[in-house]
Each structure stands twice: as C-alpha cells, then as structure tokens.
Backbone as a chain_set.jsonl record, in Angstrom:
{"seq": "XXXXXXXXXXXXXXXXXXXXXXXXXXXXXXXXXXXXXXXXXXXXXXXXXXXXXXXXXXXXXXXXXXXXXXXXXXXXXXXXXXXXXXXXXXXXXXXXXXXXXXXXXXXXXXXXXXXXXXXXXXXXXXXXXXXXXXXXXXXXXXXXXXXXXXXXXXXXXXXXXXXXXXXXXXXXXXXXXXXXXX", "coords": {"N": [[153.01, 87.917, 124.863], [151.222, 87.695, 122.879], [148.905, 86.212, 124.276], [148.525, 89.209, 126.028], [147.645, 90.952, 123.73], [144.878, 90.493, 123.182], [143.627, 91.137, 125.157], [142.651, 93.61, 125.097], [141.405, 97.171, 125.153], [138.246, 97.128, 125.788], [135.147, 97.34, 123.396], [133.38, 100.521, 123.785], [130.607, 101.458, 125.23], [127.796, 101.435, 124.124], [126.64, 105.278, 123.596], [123.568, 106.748, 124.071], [121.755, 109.476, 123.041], [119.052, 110.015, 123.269], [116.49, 108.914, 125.605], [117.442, 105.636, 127.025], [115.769, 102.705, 126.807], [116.074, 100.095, 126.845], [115.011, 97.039, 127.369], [113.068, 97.496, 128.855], [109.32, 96.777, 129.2], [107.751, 97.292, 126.501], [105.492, 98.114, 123.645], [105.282, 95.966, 121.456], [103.988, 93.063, 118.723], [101.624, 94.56, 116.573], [99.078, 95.043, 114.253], [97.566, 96.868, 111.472], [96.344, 98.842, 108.932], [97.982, 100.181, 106.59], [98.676, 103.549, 105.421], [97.677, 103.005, 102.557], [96.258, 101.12, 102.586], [96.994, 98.386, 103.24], [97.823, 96.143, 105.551], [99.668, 96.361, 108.013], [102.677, 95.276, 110.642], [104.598, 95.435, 113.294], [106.51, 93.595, 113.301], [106.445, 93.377, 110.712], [108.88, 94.69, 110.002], [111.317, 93.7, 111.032], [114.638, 93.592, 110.658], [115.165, 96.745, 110.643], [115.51, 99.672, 111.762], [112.82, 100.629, 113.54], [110.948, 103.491, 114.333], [108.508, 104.199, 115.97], [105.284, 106.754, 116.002], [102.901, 108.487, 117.854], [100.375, 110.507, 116.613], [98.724, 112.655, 114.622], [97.745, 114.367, 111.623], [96.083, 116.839, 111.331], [98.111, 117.979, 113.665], [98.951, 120.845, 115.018], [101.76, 121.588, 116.052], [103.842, 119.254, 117.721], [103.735, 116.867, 116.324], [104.33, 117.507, 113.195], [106.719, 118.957, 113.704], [108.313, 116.73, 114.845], [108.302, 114.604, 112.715], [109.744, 116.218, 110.846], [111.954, 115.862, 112.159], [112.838, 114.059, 112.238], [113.063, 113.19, 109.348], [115.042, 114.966, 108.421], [116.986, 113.625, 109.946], [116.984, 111.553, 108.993], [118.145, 112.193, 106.108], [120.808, 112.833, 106.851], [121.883, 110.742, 107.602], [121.882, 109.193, 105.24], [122.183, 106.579, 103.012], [122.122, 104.991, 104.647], [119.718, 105.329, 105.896], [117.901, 103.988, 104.777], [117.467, 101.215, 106.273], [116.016, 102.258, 108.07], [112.202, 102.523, 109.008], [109.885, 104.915, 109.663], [106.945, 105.007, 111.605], [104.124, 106.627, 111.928], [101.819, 106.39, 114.093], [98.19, 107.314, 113.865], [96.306, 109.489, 115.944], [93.509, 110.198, 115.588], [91.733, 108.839, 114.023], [89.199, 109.592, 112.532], [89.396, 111.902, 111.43], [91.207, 111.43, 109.784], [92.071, 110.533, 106.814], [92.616, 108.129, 104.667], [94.011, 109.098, 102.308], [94.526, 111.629, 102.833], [96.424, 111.157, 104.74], [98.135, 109.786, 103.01], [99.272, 111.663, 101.821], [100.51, 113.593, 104.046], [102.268, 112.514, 105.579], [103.86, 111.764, 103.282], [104.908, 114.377, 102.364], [107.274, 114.95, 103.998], [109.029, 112.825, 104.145], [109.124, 110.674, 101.481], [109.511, 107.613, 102.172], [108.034, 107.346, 104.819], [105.633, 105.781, 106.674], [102.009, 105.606, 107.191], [99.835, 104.905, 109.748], [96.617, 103.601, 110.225], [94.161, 102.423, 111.46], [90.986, 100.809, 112.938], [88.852, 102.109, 115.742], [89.172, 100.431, 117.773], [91.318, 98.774, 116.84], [93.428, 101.167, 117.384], [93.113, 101.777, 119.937], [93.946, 99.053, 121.409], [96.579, 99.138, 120.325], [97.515, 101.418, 121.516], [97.241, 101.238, 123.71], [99.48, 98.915, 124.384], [101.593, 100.613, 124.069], [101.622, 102.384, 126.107], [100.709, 104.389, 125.346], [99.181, 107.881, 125.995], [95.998, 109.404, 124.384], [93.631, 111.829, 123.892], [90.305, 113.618, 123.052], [90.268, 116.742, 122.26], [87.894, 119.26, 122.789], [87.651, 122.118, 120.481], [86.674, 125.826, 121.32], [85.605, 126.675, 118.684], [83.635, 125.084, 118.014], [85.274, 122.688, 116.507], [88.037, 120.543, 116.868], [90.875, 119.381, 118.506], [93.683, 116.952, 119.246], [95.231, 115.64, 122.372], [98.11, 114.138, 122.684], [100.431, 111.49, 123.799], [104.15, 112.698, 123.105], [106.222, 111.244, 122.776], [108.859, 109.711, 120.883], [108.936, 106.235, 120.193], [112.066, 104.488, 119.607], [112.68, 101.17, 117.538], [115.075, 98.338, 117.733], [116.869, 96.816, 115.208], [116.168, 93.77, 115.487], [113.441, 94.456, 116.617], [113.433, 95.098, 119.77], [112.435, 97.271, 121.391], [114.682, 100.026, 122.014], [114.935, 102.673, 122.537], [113.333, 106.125, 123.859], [112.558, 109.118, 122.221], [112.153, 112.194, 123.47], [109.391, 114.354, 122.668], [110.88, 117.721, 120.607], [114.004, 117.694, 120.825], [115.499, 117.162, 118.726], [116.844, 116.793, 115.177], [119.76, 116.181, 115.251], [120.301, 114.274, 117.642], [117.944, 112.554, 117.069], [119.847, 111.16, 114.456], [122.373, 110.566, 115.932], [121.366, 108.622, 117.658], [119.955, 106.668, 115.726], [122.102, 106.462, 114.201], [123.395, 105.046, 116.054], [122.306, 102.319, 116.297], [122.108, 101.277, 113.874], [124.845, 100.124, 113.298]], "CA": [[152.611, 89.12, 124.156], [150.295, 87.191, 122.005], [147.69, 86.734, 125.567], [148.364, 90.479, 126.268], [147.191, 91.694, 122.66], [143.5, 90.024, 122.679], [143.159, 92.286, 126.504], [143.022, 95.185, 124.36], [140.273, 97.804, 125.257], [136.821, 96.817, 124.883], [134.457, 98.408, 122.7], [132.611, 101.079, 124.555], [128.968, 101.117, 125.223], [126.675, 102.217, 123.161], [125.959, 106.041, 124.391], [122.714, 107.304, 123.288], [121.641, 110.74, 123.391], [118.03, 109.925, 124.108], [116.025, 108.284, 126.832], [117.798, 104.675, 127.204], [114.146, 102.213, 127.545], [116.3, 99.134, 126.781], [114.156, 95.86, 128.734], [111.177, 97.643, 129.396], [108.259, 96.02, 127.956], [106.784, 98.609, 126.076], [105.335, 98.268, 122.241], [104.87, 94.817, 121.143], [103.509, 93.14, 117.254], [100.52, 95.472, 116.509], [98.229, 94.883, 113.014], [97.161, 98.136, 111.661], [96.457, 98.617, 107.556], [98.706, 101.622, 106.331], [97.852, 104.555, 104.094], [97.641, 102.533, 101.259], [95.396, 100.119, 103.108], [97.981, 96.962, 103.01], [98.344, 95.433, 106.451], [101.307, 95.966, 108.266], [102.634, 94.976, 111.415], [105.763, 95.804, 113.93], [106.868, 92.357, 113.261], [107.139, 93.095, 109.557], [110.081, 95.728, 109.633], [112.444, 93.33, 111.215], [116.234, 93.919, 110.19], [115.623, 97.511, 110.653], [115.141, 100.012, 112.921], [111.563, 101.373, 113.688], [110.296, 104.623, 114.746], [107.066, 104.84, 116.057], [105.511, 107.962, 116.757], [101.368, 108.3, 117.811], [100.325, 111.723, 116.478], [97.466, 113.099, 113.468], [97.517, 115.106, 110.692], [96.289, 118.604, 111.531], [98.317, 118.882, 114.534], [99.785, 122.207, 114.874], [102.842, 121.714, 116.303], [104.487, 118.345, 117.756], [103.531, 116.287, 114.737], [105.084, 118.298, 111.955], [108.353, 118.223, 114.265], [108.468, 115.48, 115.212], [108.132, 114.207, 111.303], [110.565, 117.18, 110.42], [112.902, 115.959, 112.918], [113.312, 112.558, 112.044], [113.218, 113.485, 107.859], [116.264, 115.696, 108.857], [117.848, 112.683, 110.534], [117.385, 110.586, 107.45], [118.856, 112.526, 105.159], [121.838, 113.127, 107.607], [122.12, 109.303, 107.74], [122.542, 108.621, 104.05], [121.985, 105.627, 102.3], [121.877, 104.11, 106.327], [118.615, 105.548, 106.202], [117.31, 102.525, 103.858], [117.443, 100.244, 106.947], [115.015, 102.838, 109.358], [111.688, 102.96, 108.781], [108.39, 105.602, 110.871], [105.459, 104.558, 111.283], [102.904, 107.658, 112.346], [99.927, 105.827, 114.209], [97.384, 108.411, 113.6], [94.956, 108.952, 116.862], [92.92, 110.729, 114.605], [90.991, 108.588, 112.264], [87.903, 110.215, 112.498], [89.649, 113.099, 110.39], [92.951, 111.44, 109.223], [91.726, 109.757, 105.763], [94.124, 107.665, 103.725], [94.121, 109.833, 101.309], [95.37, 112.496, 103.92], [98.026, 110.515, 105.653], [99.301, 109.471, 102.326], [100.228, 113.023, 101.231], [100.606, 113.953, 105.141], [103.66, 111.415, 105.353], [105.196, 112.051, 102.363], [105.238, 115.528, 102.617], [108.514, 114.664, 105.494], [109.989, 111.761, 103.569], [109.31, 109.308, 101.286], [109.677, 106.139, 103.41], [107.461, 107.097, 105.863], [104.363, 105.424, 106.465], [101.001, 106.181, 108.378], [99.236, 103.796, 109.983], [95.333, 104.125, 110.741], [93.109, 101.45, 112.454], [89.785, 101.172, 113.819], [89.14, 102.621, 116.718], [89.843, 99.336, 118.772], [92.586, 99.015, 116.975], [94.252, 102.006, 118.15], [93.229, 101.762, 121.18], [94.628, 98.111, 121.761], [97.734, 99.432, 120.129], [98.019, 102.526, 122.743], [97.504, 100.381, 125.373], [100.693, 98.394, 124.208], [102.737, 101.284, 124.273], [101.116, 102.914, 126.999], [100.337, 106.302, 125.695], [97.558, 108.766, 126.341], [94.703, 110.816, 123.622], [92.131, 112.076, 124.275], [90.216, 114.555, 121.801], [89.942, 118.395, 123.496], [86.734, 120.239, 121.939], [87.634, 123.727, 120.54], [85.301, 126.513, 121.742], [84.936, 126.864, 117.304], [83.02, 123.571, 117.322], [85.795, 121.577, 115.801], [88.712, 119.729, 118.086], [91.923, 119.088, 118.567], [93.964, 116.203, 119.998], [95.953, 115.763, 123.215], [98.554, 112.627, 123.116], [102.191, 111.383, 123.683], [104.57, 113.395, 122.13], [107.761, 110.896, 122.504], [108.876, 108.692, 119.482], [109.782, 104.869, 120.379], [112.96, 103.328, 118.675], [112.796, 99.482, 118.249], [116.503, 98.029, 117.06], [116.8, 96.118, 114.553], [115.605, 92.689, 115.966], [112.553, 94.629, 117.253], [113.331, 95.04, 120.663], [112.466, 98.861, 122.626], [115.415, 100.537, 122.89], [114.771, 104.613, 122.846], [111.96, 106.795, 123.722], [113.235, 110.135, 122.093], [111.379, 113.19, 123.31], [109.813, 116.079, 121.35], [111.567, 118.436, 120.688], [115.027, 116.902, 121.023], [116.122, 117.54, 117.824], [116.968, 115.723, 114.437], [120.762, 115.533, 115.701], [119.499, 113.353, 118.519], [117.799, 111.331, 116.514], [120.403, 111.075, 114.016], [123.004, 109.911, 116.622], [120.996, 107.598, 117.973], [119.686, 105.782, 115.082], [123.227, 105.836, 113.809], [124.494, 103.955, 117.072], [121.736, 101.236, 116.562], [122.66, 100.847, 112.714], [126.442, 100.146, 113.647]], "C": [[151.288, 88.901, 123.424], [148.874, 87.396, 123.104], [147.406, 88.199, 125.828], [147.361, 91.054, 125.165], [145.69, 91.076, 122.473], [142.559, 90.521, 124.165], [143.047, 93.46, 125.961], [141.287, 95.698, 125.043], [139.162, 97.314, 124.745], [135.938, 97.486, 124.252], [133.415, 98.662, 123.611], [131.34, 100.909, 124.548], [128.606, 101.869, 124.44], [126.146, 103.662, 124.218], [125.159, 106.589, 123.819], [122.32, 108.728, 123.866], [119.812, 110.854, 124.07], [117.513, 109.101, 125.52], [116.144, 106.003, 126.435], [116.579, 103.593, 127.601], [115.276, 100.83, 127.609], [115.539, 97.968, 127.647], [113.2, 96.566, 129.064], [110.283, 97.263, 128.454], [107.556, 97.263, 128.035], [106.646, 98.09, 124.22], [104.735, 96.631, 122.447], [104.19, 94.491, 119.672], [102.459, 93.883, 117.623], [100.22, 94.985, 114.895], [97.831, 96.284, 113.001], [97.1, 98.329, 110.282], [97.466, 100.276, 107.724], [97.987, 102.42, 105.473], [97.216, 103.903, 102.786], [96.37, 101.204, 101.454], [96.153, 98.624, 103.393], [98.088, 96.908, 104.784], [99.495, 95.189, 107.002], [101.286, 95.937, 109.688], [104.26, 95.43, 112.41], [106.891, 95.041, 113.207], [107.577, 92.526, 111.161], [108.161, 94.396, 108.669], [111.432, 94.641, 110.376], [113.145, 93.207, 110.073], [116.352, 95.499, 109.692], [115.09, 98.626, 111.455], [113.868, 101.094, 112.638], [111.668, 102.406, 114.353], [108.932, 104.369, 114.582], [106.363, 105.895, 116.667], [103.45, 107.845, 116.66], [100.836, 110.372, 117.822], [98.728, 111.813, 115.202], [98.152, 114.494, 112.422], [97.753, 116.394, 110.821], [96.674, 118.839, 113.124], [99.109, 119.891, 114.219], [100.945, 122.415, 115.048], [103.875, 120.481, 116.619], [104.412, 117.372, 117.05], [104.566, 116.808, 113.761], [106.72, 118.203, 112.781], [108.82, 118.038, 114.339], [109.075, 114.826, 113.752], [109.437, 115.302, 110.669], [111.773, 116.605, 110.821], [113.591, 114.685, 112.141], [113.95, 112.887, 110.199], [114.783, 114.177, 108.181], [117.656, 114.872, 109.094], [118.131, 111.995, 109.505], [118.253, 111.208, 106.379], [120.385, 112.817, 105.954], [122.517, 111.891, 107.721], [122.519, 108.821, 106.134], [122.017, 107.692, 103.605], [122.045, 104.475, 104.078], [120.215, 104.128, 106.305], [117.876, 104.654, 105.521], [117.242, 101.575, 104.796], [116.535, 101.009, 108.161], [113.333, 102.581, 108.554], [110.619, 103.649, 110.19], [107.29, 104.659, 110.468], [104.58, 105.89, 112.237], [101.903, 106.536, 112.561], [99.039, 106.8, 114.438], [95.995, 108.172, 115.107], [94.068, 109.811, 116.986], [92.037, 110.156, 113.642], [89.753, 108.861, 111.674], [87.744, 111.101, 111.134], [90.67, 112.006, 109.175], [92.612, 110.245, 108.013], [92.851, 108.92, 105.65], [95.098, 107.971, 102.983], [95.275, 111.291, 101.988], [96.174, 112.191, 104.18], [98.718, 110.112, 104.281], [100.185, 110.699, 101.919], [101.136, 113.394, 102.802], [102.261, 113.309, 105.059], [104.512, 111.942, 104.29], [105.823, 113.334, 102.01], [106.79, 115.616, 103.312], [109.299, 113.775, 104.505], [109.205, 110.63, 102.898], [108.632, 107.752, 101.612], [108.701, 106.272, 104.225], [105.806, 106.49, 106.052], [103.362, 105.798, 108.165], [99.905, 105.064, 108.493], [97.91, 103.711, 111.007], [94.086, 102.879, 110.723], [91.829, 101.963, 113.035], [90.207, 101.57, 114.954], [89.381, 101.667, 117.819], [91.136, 98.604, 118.86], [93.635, 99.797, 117.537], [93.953, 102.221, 119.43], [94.278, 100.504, 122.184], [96.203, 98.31, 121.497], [98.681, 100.644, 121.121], [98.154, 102.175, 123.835], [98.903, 99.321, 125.221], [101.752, 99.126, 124.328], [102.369, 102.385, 125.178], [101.408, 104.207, 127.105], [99.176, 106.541, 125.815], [97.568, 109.182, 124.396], [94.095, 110.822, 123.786], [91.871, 113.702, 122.943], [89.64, 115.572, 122.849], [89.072, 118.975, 122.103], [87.605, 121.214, 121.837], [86.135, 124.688, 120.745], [84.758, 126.841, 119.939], [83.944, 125.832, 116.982], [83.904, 122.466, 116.891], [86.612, 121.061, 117.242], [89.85, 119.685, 117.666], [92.374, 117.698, 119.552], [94.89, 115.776, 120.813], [97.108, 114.536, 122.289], [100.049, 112.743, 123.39], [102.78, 111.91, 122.851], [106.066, 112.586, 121.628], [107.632, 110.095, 120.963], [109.568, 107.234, 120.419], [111.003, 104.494, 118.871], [112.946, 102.211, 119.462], [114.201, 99.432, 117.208], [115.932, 96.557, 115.91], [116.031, 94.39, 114.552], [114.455, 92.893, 116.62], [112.299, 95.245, 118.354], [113.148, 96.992, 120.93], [113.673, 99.276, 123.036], [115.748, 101.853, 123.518], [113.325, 104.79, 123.209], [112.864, 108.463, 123.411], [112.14, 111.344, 121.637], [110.964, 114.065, 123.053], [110.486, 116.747, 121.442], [112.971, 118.149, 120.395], [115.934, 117.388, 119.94], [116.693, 116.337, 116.614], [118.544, 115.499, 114.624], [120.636, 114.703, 116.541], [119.13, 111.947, 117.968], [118.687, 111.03, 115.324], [121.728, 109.882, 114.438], [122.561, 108.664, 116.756], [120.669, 106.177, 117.249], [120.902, 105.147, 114.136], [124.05, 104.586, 114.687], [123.79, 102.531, 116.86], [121.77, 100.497, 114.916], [123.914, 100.095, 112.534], [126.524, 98.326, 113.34]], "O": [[150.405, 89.757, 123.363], [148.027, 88.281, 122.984], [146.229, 88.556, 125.875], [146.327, 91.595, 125.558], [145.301, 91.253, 121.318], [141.347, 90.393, 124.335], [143.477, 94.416, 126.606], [140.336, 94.965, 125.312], [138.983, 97.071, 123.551], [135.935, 98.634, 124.697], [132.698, 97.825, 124.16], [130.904, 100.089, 123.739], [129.121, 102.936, 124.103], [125.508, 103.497, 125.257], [125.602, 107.165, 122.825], [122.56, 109.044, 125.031], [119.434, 111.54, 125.02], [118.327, 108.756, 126.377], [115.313, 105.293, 125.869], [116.351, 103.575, 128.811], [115.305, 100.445, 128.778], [115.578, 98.203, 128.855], [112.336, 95.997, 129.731], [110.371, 97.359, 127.23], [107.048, 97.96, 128.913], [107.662, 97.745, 123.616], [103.976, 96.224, 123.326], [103.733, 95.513, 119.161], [102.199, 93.995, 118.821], [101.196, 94.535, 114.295], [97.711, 96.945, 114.033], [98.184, 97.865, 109.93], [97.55, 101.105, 108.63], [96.94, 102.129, 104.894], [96.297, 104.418, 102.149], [95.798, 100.576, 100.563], [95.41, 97.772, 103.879], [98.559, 97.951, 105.237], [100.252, 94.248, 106.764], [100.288, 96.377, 110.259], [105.093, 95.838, 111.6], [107.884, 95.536, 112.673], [108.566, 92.067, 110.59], [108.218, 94.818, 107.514], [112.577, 95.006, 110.111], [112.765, 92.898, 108.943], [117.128, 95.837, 108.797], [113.962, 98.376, 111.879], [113.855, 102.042, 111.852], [112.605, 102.382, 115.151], [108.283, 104.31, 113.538], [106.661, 106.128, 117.839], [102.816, 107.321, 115.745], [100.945, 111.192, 118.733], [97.872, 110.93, 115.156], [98.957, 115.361, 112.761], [98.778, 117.053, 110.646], [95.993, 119.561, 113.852], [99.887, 119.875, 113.265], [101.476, 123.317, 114.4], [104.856, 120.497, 115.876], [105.454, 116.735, 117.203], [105.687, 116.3, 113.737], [107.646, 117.476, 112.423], [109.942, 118.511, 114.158], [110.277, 114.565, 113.698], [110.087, 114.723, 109.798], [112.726, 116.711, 110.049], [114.697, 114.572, 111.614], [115.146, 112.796, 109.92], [115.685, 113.353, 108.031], [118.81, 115.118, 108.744], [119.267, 111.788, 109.079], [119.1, 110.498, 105.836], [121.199, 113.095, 105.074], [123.729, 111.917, 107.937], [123.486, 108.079, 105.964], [120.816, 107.885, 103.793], [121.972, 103.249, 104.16], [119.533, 103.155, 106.627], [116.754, 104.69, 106.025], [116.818, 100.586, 104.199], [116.349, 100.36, 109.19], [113.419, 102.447, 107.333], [110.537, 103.161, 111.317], [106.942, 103.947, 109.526], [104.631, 105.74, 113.458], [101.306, 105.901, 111.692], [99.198, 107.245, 115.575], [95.178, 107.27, 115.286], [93.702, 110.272, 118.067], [91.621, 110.743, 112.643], [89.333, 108.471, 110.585], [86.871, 111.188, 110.27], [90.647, 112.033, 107.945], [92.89, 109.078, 108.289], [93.852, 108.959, 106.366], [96.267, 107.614, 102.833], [96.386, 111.688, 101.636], [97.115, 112.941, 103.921], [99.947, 110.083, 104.344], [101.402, 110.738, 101.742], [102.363, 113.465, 102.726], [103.199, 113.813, 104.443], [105.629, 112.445, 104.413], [106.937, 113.462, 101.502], [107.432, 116.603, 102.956], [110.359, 114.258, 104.107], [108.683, 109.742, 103.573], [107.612, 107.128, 101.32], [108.259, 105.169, 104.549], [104.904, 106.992, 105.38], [103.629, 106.046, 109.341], [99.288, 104.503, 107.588], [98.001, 103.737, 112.234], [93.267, 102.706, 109.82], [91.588, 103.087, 113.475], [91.371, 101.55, 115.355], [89.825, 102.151, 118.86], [91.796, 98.114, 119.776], [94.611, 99.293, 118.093], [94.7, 102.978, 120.05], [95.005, 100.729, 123.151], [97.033, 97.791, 122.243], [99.884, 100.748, 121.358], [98.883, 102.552, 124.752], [99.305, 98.969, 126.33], [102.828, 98.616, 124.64], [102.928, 103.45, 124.915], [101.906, 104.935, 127.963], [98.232, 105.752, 125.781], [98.46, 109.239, 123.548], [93.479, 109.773, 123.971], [92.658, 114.423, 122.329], [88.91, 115.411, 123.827], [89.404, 119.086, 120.923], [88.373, 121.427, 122.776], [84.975, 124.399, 120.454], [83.596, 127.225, 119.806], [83.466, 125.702, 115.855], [83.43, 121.33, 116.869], [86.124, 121.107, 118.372], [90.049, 119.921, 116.474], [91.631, 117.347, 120.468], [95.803, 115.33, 120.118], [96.718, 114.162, 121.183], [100.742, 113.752, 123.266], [102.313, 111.852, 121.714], [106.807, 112.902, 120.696], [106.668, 109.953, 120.209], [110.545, 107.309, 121.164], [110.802, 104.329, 117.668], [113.038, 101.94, 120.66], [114.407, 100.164, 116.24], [115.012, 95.738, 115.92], [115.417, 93.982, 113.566], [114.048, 91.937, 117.281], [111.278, 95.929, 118.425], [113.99, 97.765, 120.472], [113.994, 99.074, 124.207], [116.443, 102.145, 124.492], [112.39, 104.014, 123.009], [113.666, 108.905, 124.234], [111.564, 111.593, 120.578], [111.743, 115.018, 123.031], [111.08, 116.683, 122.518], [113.14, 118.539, 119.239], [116.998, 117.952, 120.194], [116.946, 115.185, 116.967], [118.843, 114.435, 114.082], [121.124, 113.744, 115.943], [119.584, 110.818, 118.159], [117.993, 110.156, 114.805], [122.064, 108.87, 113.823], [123.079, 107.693, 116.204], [120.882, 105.045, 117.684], [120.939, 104.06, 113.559], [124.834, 103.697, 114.355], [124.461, 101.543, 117.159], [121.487, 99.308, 114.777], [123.99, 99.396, 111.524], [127.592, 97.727, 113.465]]}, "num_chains": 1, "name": "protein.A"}
C-alpha cells in the first residue's frame, strides 16, 4: 500500500495561456541605464520574474496597453507581484527623456522601470531579442514608431519562457505570471 501511495497523480504541467517560448534562445544579459540613470541589467532581476516589453512613450495605442495590461495583472496578483518586475526598453530615445519615462512608467505602476540606451545599445539589445523599429515619418513633420508589440516573460532563474501578445489581456498575463510564481 505504502509503494502504491507515492504512484499518486503527478502534478500537471504548467498550462499557460500565452505563447509557450520555453528553450528558444531569445533575450539574453543586456546593460542599459534606467530612468533614473543607474545601470541595470537582465541578469540583475534574478529570483523574479521579468517582463520585457520594447515600446516609447507617445505611442498611441499598444504601449499604454500593454503597460495597462500588465499594471492590472499586478494588482490582481497581490503581494506576488513583489517578485515580477517590467522593464519598458524605450525605441524612442531621441524623444523618450528620463525625465519622461520616469513619470511615463509610473503613471501604470510603481515598480515599473524604463530602460533607455544609446542608440547601439538598443540596437544590440533588439538584436538579442529579435524585434523590429523602425521610425515612420508623419505627413505633420513629426513621427511615429513601428515595433514589436509582444511582451517576453523570463522565469525566475532568467530563462525565456512566454512571449504574451498585445492585446491578450491583463487576465492572461495574470495567469501566466501566477503559474511561473508557484
């Protein structure tokens, strides 16, 4: 009886509601100063789970979101939410001050930080997580800017395990970042 009782059901898989990346090399450490100017790195959020999302300031629509979505999630998460943090890489810095991204950010939550590099920086950093921007002229003279709209989750130890795409919703990411808290 004793052998029988340690055959017991195994604990199910982890089911996530977004796009499953697990093992794909995607992201990797990145350097990048934050709003505040301080130097931060992928590497120095281990033991909790990242969001990174590559967006700017005055976009109009999948930015705000996006940033909405997740804020939504956090507070839905609780006192869990002390072990997530965003990082906004801004591919924007032309416009996207410090001063900007610090209010920009906290506007959503708090916690969240924005993270704005030279322009070789963010480029070396886009090429690690192999998204697109490109900046689209408006016919007013000013511009706007294309780019990836997904968010990467890394788990706790770092590793790539979501890509969770706009839109989606802050239940979504809620779930998800609850299953990788667990």
């Amino acid at each position: 009886a004793f052998g029988l009782a340690a055959c017991g059901p195994r604990e199910a898989a982890v089911k996530f509601k977004s796009s499953d990346i697990t093992g794909i090399t995607i992201g990797g450490d990145f350097s990048m100063p934050d709003h505040t100017g301080k130097p931060r790195s992928l590497s120095d959020f281990k033991g909790k789970v990242v969001l990174v999302f590559f967006g700017y300031a005055q976009c109009p629509d999948v930015c705000p979101t996006t940033l909405a979505e997740v804020a939504a999630a956090m507070k839905e998460l609780g006192s869990k939410a002390n072990d997530v943090q965003l990082l906004l890489v801004t591919v924007d810095p032309e416009r996207d001050t410090p001063e900007l991204l610090a209010q920009y950010v906290a506007a959503f939550h708090p916690s969240f930080l924005a993270l704005r590099g030279s322009q070789a920086e963010l480029d070396a950093t886009a090429k690690l997580f192999k998204v697109f921007y490109a900046k689209v002229p408006s016919p007013s003279g000013g511009y706007t800017m294309d780019h990836t709209a997904g968010t990467f989750v890394f788990d706790k130890q770092g590793r790539p395990r979501l890509l969770v795409s706009y839109g989606a919703g802050a239940s979504v990411f809620a779930h998800d970042l609850a299953q990788l808290l667990r």
